[in-house]
Amino acid sequence: MALSFGFWSEQETQVGQSYARRLHELVDEVRLAEKMGFDCVALSEQHVALGGISSSAPEVVYGYLAAVTSRVKLRSAVTLMPQKINHALRSAERLAVTDILSHGRMEFYAGRANTTIAMRAFNVDPNETLPQMEEGLALLKKSMREDIFTFEGKYYQVPPRMLVPKPLQKPHPVIGIAATSERSHGWAGSEGFAVLSSNIYQGWDYQAKLINTYRRAWKRDELGPLDRSRIGLPLFFGIGPTDQKAKEDYAEPLMHYARIATDAYPRLAKLSGDYAYMSESQPAAQRAGKDWDYLLNESATTVCGSPDTVIRQLEKFEALGIDEVLLHLDSVNHEKIMEAIEMCGRYVIPHFNDKNNVVRPTEEILDKIRAMRPQK
């Protein structure tokens, strides 16, 4: 199967610019992404974030996007599942309604929250985010699959009730989780979920290890929509007419993003044993924040360069056996993002979707023709 391409945004707004204007720019970016052949648009959910990240209500944006797009899949990446942020039944209701309005184009990817800023604002106990996500997904599935359902768990107790309305896709849209630990990769596989896998800058070997953990654990949910495993990678992304131009435009923003992770994850690791593994990524994130060569070539998180270079880099990720890439298009201004979407659609996506229809150098074709001629 061809590699699928997603456009992933956190609605990041540049210093000195308007959050309101940025939201309208995002809509224009999504519409262009659909036109240029992207398969999926994924929006992050971030609350009370410091700085420019402003995707606080993606569920509202999905409803709007459903009306101004026609083909591209709309994906939460991710819906935060702590009960005090998103009650699982409310998530099911919003998912069902937007699935109907988009004519069956919604996908639901969940996460447990990874910022202390949001957790403290909503009075979320970091020791409970993981079990609440897992129980919340069980409730979400049950409410959509069964006509009248009931649920009894530690966090959710629901007497016999009916989800109204139910989603257009049956039994329900694709469900996945964002995962950065071996434990979460294994759990996602055992539940028959899709996975959005990240190694937090720790490199190719660790990324392969996470993917293999998911594959080994994957078991089809006989009542679910997926008949095979689905592995996606979120990749930090930059593209330009030349490698040098791409580096000039994107290197500092992409390294800055790594530095943010360096600051945030150790704090989380100290708060709960469920997040303790994140401290292991700190040396790699620190290196990624100051060493461009490591970030680009060794961290297995980042793609940046000319279209030809980007294609070669993505082929290396494709060799891991993944199904899709979500290109993180943020951290630069709107004009650069639109340019990146167009370049990706013109040069990169066709290479992976329909190689035989991509124009190649005449000499390359002639060499193959000559090689196939009968030898005298």
PDB file of N, CA and C in Angstrom, residues 259-323:
ATOM      1  N   ARG A 259      13.857  21.850  22.204  1.00  0.00           N
ATOM      2  CA  ARG A 259      14.215  22.446  23.497  1.00  0.00           C
ATOM      3  C   ARG A 259      13.007  22.561  24.412  1.00  0.00           C
ATOM      4  N   ILE A 260      11.840  22.789  23.845  1.00  0.00           N
ATOM      5  CA  ILE A 260      10.615  22.817  24.657  1.00  0.00           C
ATOM      6  C   ILE A 260      10.391  21.462  25.311  1.00  0.00           C
ATOM      7  N   ALA A 261      10.594  20.387  24.532  1.00  0.00           N
ATOM      8  CA  ALA A 261      10.436  19.036  25.082  1.00  0.00           C
ATOM      9  C   ALA A 261      11.449  18.782  26.190  1.00  0.00           C
ATOM     10  N   THR A 262      12.656  19.282  26.013  1.00  0.00           N
ATOM     11  CA  THR A 262      13.694  19.117  27.035  1.00  0.00           C
ATOM     12  C   THR A 262      13.261  19.704  28.361  1.00  0.00           C
ATOM     13  N   ASP A 263      12.544  20.792  28.299  1.00  0.00           N
ATOM     14  CA  ASP A 263      12.089  21.468  29.510  1.00  0.00           C
ATOM     15  C   ASP A 263      10.885  20.780  30.143  1.00  0.00           C
ATOM     16  N   ALA A 264       9.968  20.288  29.309  1.00  0.00           N
ATOM     17  CA  ALA A 264       8.675  19.805  29.823  1.00  0.00           C
ATOM     18  C   ALA A 264       8.723  18.380  30.357  1.00  0.00           C
ATOM     19  N   TYR A 265       9.371  17.474  29.641  1.00  0.00           N
ATOM     20  CA  TYR A 265       9.239  16.062  29.978  1.00  0.00           C
ATOM     21  C   TYR A 265       9.883  15.662  31.311  1.00  0.00           C
ATOM     22  N   PRO A 266      11.024  16.213  31.690  1.00  0.00           N
ATOM     23  CA  PRO A 266      11.573  15.849  33.003  1.00  0.00           C
ATOM     24  C   PRO A 266      10.653  16.218  34.165  1.00  0.00           C
ATOM     25  N   ARG A 267       9.928  17.330  34.021  1.00  0.00           N
ATOM     26  CA  ARG A 267       8.984  17.709  35.076  1.00  0.00           C
ATOM     27  C   ARG A 267       7.873  16.680  35.206  1.00  0.00           C
ATOM     28  N   LEU A 268       7.389  16.213  34.061  1.00  0.00           N
ATOM     29  CA  LEU A 268       6.356  15.181  34.092  1.00  0.00           C
ATOM     30  C   LEU A 268       6.874  13.905  34.737  1.00  0.00           C
ATOM     31  N   ALA A 269       8.088  13.542  34.401  1.00  0.00           N
ATOM     32  CA  ALA A 269       8.668  12.297  34.907  1.00  0.00           C
ATOM     33  C   ALA A 269       8.736  12.281  36.426  1.00  0.00           C
ATOM     34  N   LYS A 270       8.898  13.434  37.037  1.00  0.00           N
ATOM     35  CA  LYS A 270       8.996  13.514  38.493  1.00  0.00           C
ATOM     36  C   LYS A 270       7.632  13.423  39.178  1.00  0.00           C
ATOM     37  N   LEU A 271       6.564  13.677  38.438  1.00  0.00           N
ATOM     38  CA  LEU A 271       5.237  13.754  39.046  1.00  0.00           C
ATOM     39  C   LEU A 271       4.566  12.401  39.218  1.00  0.00           C
ATOM     40  N   SER A 272       4.895  11.468  38.328  1.00  0.00           N
ATOM     41  CA  SER A 272       4.182  10.186  38.355  1.00  0.00           C
ATOM     42  C   SER A 272       5.047   9.090  37.767  1.00  0.00           C
ATOM     43  N   GLY A 273       4.956   7.906  38.336  1.00  0.00           N
ATOM     44  CA  GLY A 273       5.673   6.763  37.803  1.00  0.00           C
ATOM     45  C   GLY A 273       5.258   6.417  36.387  1.00  0.00           C
ATOM     46  N   ASP A 274       4.012   6.750  36.012  1.00  0.00           N
ATOM     47  CA  ASP A 274       3.538   6.468  34.665  1.00  0.00           C
ATOM     48  C   ASP A 274       4.262   7.294  33.609  1.00  0.00           C
ATOM     49  N   TYR A 275       4.861   8.401  34.038  1.00  0.00           N
ATOM     50  CA  TYR A 275       5.607   9.253  33.114  1.00  0.00           C
ATOM     51  C   TYR A 275       7.120   9.149  33.314  1.00  0.00           C
ATOM     52  N   ALA A 276       7.561   8.284  34.208  1.00  0.00           N
ATOM     53  CA  ALA A 276       8.982   8.240  34.569  1.00  0.00           C
ATOM     54  C   ALA A 276       9.874   7.951  33.368  1.00  0.00           C
ATOM     55  N   TYR A 277       9.384   7.155  32.423  1.00  0.00           N
ATOM     56  CA  TYR A 277      10.191   6.788  31.262  1.00  0.00           C
ATOM     57  C   TYR A 277      10.598   8.017  30.444  1.00  0.00           C
ATOM     58  N   MET A 278       9.838   9.101  30.559  1.00  0.00           N
ATOM     59  CA  MET A 278      10.128  10.290  29.753  1.00  0.00           C
ATOM     60  C   MET A 278      11.469  10.920  30.120  1.00  0.00           C
ATOM     61  N   SER A 279      11.922  10.696  31.328  1.00  0.00           N
ATOM     62  CA  SER A 279      13.221  11.258  31.720  1.00  0.00           C
ATOM     63  C   SER A 279      14.355  10.641  30.902  1.00  0.00           C
ATOM     64  N   GLU A 280      14.138   9.419  30.404  1.00  0.00           N
ATOM     65  CA  GLU A 280      15.166   8.749  29.615  1.00  0.00           C
ATOM     66  C   GLU A 280      15.413   9.461  28.289  1.00  0.00           C
ATOM     67  N   SER A 281      14.435  10.230  27.841  1.00  0.00           N
ATOM     68  CA  SER A 281      14.576  10.915  26.554  1.00  0.00           C
ATOM     69  C   SER A 281      15.282  12.260  26.680  1.00  0.00           C
ATOM     70  N   GLN A 282      15.543  12.712  27.906  1.00  0.00           N
ATOM     71  CA  GLN A 282      16.091  14.058  28.077  1.00  0.00           C
ATOM     72  C   GLN A 282      17.437  14.265  27.380  1.00  0.00           C
ATOM     73  N   PRO A 283      18.406  13.356  27.505  1.00  0.00           N
ATOM     74  CA  PRO A 283      19.681  13.585  26.806  1.00  0.00           C
ATOM     75  C   PRO A 283      19.507  13.705  25.296  1.00  0.00           C
ATOM     76  N   ALA A 284      18.643  12.868  24.721  1.00  0.00           N
ATOM     77  CA  ALA A 284      18.433  12.927  23.275  1.00  0.00           C
ATOM     78  C   ALA A 284      17.752  14.233  22.881  1.00  0.00           C
ATOM     79  N   ALA A 285      16.755  14.668  23.657  1.00  0.00           N
ATOM     80  CA  ALA A 285      16.063  15.914  23.354  1.00  0.00           C
ATOM     81  C   ALA A 285      17.002  17.107  23.499  1.00  0.00           C
ATOM     82  N   GLN A 286      17.860  17.072  24.509  1.00  0.00           N
ATOM     83  CA  GLN A 286      18.836  18.149  24.672  1.00  0.00           C
ATOM     84  C   GLN A 286      19.766  18.230  23.474  1.00  0.00           C
ATOM     85  N   ARG A 287      20.217  17.088  23.005  1.00  0.00           N
ATOM     86  CA  ARG A 287      21.104  17.074  21.851  1.00  0.00           C
ATOM     87  C   ARG A 287      20.374  17.572  20.600  1.00  0.00           C
ATOM     88  N   ALA A 288      19.121  17.134  20.435  1.00  0.00           N
ATOM     89  CA  ALA A 288      18.340  17.558  19.274  1.00  0.00           C
ATOM     90  C   ALA A 288      18.106  19.064  19.268  1.00  0.00           C
ATOM     91  N   GLY A 289      18.060  19.664  20.455  1.00  0.00           N
ATOM     92  CA  GLY A 289      17.811  21.087  20.550  1.00  0.00           C
ATOM     93  C   GLY A 289      18.989  21.956  20.171  1.00  0.00           C
ATOM     94  N   LYS A 290      20.175  21.364  20.026  1.00  0.00           N
ATOM     95  CA  LYS A 290      21.348  22.178  19.691  1.00  0.00           C
ATOM     96  C   LYS A 290      22.206  21.603  18.564  1.00  0.00           C
ATOM     97  N   ASP A 291      21.926  20.367  18.153  1.00  0.00           N
ATOM     98  CA  ASP A 291      22.746  19.693  17.140  1.00  0.00           C
ATOM     99  C   ASP A 291      21.864  19.374  15.934  1.00  0.00           C
ATOM    100  N   TRP A 292      21.939  20.207  14.904  1.00  0.00           N
ATOM    101  CA  TRP A 292      21.075  20.034  13.735  1.00  0.00           C
ATOM    102  C   TRP A 292      21.322  18.698  13.038  1.00  0.00           C
ATOM    103  N   ASP A 293      22.553  18.275  12.929  1.00  0.00           N
ATOM    104  CA  ASP A 293      22.848  17.013  12.256  1.00  0.00           C
ATOM    105  C   ASP A 293      22.204  15.842  13.000  1.00  0.00           C
ATOM    106  N   TYR A 294      22.265  15.868  14.333  1.00  0.00           N
ATOM    107  CA  TYR A 294      21.620  14.794  15.103  1.00  0.00           C
ATOM    108  C   TYR A 294      20.114  14.824  14.897  1.00  0.00           C
ATOM    109  N   LEU A 295      19.524  16.009  15.020  1.00  0.00           N
ATOM    110  CA  LEU A 295      18.075  16.125  14.869  1.00  0.00           C
ATOM    111  C   LEU A 295      17.623  15.603  13.515  1.00  0.00           C
ATOM    112  N   LEU A 296      18.317  16.005  12.458  1.00  0.00           N
ATOM    113  CA  LEU A 296      17.886  15.667  11.110  1.00  0.00           C
ATOM    114  C   LEU A 296      18.174  14.222  10.727  1.00  0.00           C
ATOM    115  N   ASN A 297      19.340  13.726  11.110  1.00  0.00           N
ATOM    116  CA  ASN A 297      19.780  12.430  10.579  1.00  0.00           C
ATOM    117  C   ASN A 297      19.730  11.268  11.555  1.00  0.00           C
ATOM    118  N   GLU A 298      19.744  11.540  12.853  1.00  0.00           N
ATOM    119  CA  GLU A 298      19.840  10.458  13.823  1.00  0.00           C
ATOM    120  C   GLU A 298      18.661  10.325  14.771  1.00  0.00           C
ATOM    121  N   SER A 299      17.887  11.385  14.966  1.00  0.00           N
ATOM    122  CA  SER A 299      16.814  11.330  15.964  1.00  0.00           C
ATOM    123  C   SER A 299      15.584  10.572  15.494  1.00  0.00           C
ATOM    124  N   ALA A 300      15.444  10.355  14.191  1.00  0.00           N
ATOM    125  CA  ALA A 300      14.273   9.674  13.614  1.00  0.00           C
ATOM    126  C   ALA A 300      12.975  10.393  13.956  1.00  0.00           C
ATOM    127  N   THR A 301      13.026  11.721  13.891  1.00  0.00           N
ATOM    128  CA  THR A 301      11.840  12.538  14.164  1.00  0.00           C
ATOM    129  C   THR A 301      11.603  13.616  13.126  1.00  0.00           C
ATOM    130  N   THR A 302      12.586  13.896  12.266  1.00  0.00           N
ATOM    131  CA  THR A 302      12.591  15.139  11.503  1.00  0.00           C
ATOM    132  C   THR A 302      12.956  14.902  10.045  1.00  0.00           C
ATOM    133  N   VAL A 303      12.251  15.601   9.171  1.00  0.00           N
ATOM    134  CA  VAL A 303      12.507  15.563   7.731  1.00  0.00           C
ATOM    135  C   VAL A 303      12.620  17.004   7.254  1.00  0.00           C
ATOM    136  N   CYS A 304      13.694  17.329   6.546  1.00  0.00           N
ATOM    137  CA  CYS A 304      13.879  18.706   6.093  1.00  0.00           C
ATOM    138  C   CYS A 304      14.863  18.739   4.929  1.00  0.00           C
ATOM    139  N   GLY A 305      14.518  19.482   3.885  1.00  0.00           N
ATOM    140  CA  GLY A 305      15.416  19.630   2.753  1.00  0.00           C
ATOM    141  C   GLY A 305      14.668  19.975   1.491  1.00  0.00           C
ATOM    142  N   SER A 306      15.326  19.827   0.367  1.00  0.00           N
ATOM    143  CA  SER A 306      14.688  19.992  -0.943  1.00  0.00           C
ATOM    144  C   SER A 306      13.721  18.833  -1.160  1.00  0.00           C
ATOM    145  N   PRO A 307      12.830  18.933  -2.158  1.00  0.00           N
ATOM    146  CA  PRO A 307      11.922  17.809  -2.417  1.00  0.00           C
ATOM    147  C   PRO A 307      12.643  16.477  -2.611  1.00  0.00           C
ATOM    148  N   ASP A 308      13.743  16.462  -3.355  1.00  0.00           N
ATOM    149  CA  ASP A 308      14.480  15.215  -3.565  1.00  0.00           C
ATOM    150  C   ASP A 308      15.036  14.670  -2.254  1.00  0.00           C
ATOM    151  N   THR A 309      15.566  15.565  -1.419  1.00  0.00           N
ATOM    152  CA  THR A 309      16.103  15.139  -0.125  1.00  0.00           C
ATOM    153  C   THR A 309      14.996  14.624   0.776  1.00  0.00           C
ATOM    154  N   VAL A 310      13.871  15.318   0.794  1.00  0.00           N
ATOM    155  CA  VAL A 310      12.736  14.886   1.609  1.00  0.00           C
ATOM    156  C   VAL A 310      12.259  13.503   1.185  1.00  0.00           C
ATOM    157  N   ILE A 311      12.214  13.255  -0.112  1.00  0.00           N
ATOM    158  CA  ILE A 311      11.807  11.937  -0.601  1.00  0.00           C
ATOM    159  C   ILE A 311      12.757  10.857  -0.088  1.00  0.00           C
ATOM    160  N   ARG A 312      14.049  11.102  -0.179  1.00  0.00           N
ATOM    161  CA  ARG A 312      15.025  10.105   0.298  1.00  0.00           C
ATOM    162  C   ARG A 312      14.873   9.886   1.801  1.00  0.00           C
ATOM    163  N   GLN A 313      14.653  10.940   2.542  1.00  0.00           N
ATOM    164  CA  GLN A 313      14.482  10.798   3.991  1.00  0.00           C
ATOM    165  C   GLN A 313      13.215  10.018   4.328  1.00  0.00           C
ATOM    166  N   LEU A 314      12.126  10.321   3.629  1.00  0.00           N
ATOM    167  CA  LEU A 314      10.876   9.615   3.900  1.00  0.00           C
ATOM    168  C   LEU A 314      10.959   8.143   3.506  1.00  0.00           C
ATOM    169  N   GLU A 315      11.739   7.825   2.483  1.00  0.00           N
ATOM    170  CA  GLU A 315      11.913   6.423   2.106  1.00  0.00           C
ATOM    171  C   GLU A 315      12.553   5.633   3.244  1.00  0.00           C
ATOM    172  N   LYS A 316      13.405   6.280   4.009  1.00  0.00           N
ATOM    173  CA  LYS A 316      14.016   5.608   5.155  1.00  0.00           C
ATOM    174  C   LYS A 316      12.966   5.305   6.219  1.00  0.00           C
ATOM    175  N   PHE A 317      12.031   6.236   6.442  1.00  0.00           N
ATOM    176  CA  PHE A 317      10.939   5.965   7.382  1.00  0.00           C
ATOM    177  C   PHE A 317      10.008   4.896   6.830  1.00  0.00           C
ATOM    178  N   GLU A 318       9.747   4.960   5.522  1.00  0.00           N
ATOM    179  CA  GLU A 318       8.883   3.964   4.899  1.00  0.00           C
ATOM    180  C   GLU A 318       9.449   2.561   5.076  1.00  0.00           C
ATOM    181  N   ALA A 319      10.778   2.442   5.068  1.00  0.00           N
ATOM    182  CA  ALA A 319      11.426   1.139   5.221  1.00  0.00           C
ATOM    183  C   ALA A 319      11.164   0.519   6.590  1.00  0.00           C
ATOM    184  N   LEU A 320      10.739   1.332   7.564  1.00  0.00           N
ATOM    185  CA  LEU A 320      10.375   0.789   8.872  1.00  0.00           C
ATOM    186  C   LEU A 320       9.058   0.017   8.829  1.00  0.00           C
ATOM    187  N   GLY A 321       8.341   0.137   7.713  1.00  0.00           N
ATOM    188  CA  GLY A 321       7.080  -0.575   7.577  1.00  0.00           C
ATOM    189  C   GLY A 321       5.880   0.197   8.078  1.00  0.00           C
ATOM    190  N   ILE A 322       6.002   1.523   8.148  1.00  0.00           N
ATOM    191  CA  ILE A 322       4.888   2.325   8.635  1.00  0.00           C
ATOM    192  C   ILE A 322       3.848   2.515   7.541  1.00  0.00           C
ATOM    193  N   ASP A 323       2.667   2.965   7.947  1.00  0.00           N
ATOM    194  CA  ASP A 323       1.564   3.150   7.014  1.00  0.00           C
ATOM    195  C   ASP A 323       1.353   4.610   6.633  1.00  0.00           C
TER     196      ASP A 323
END
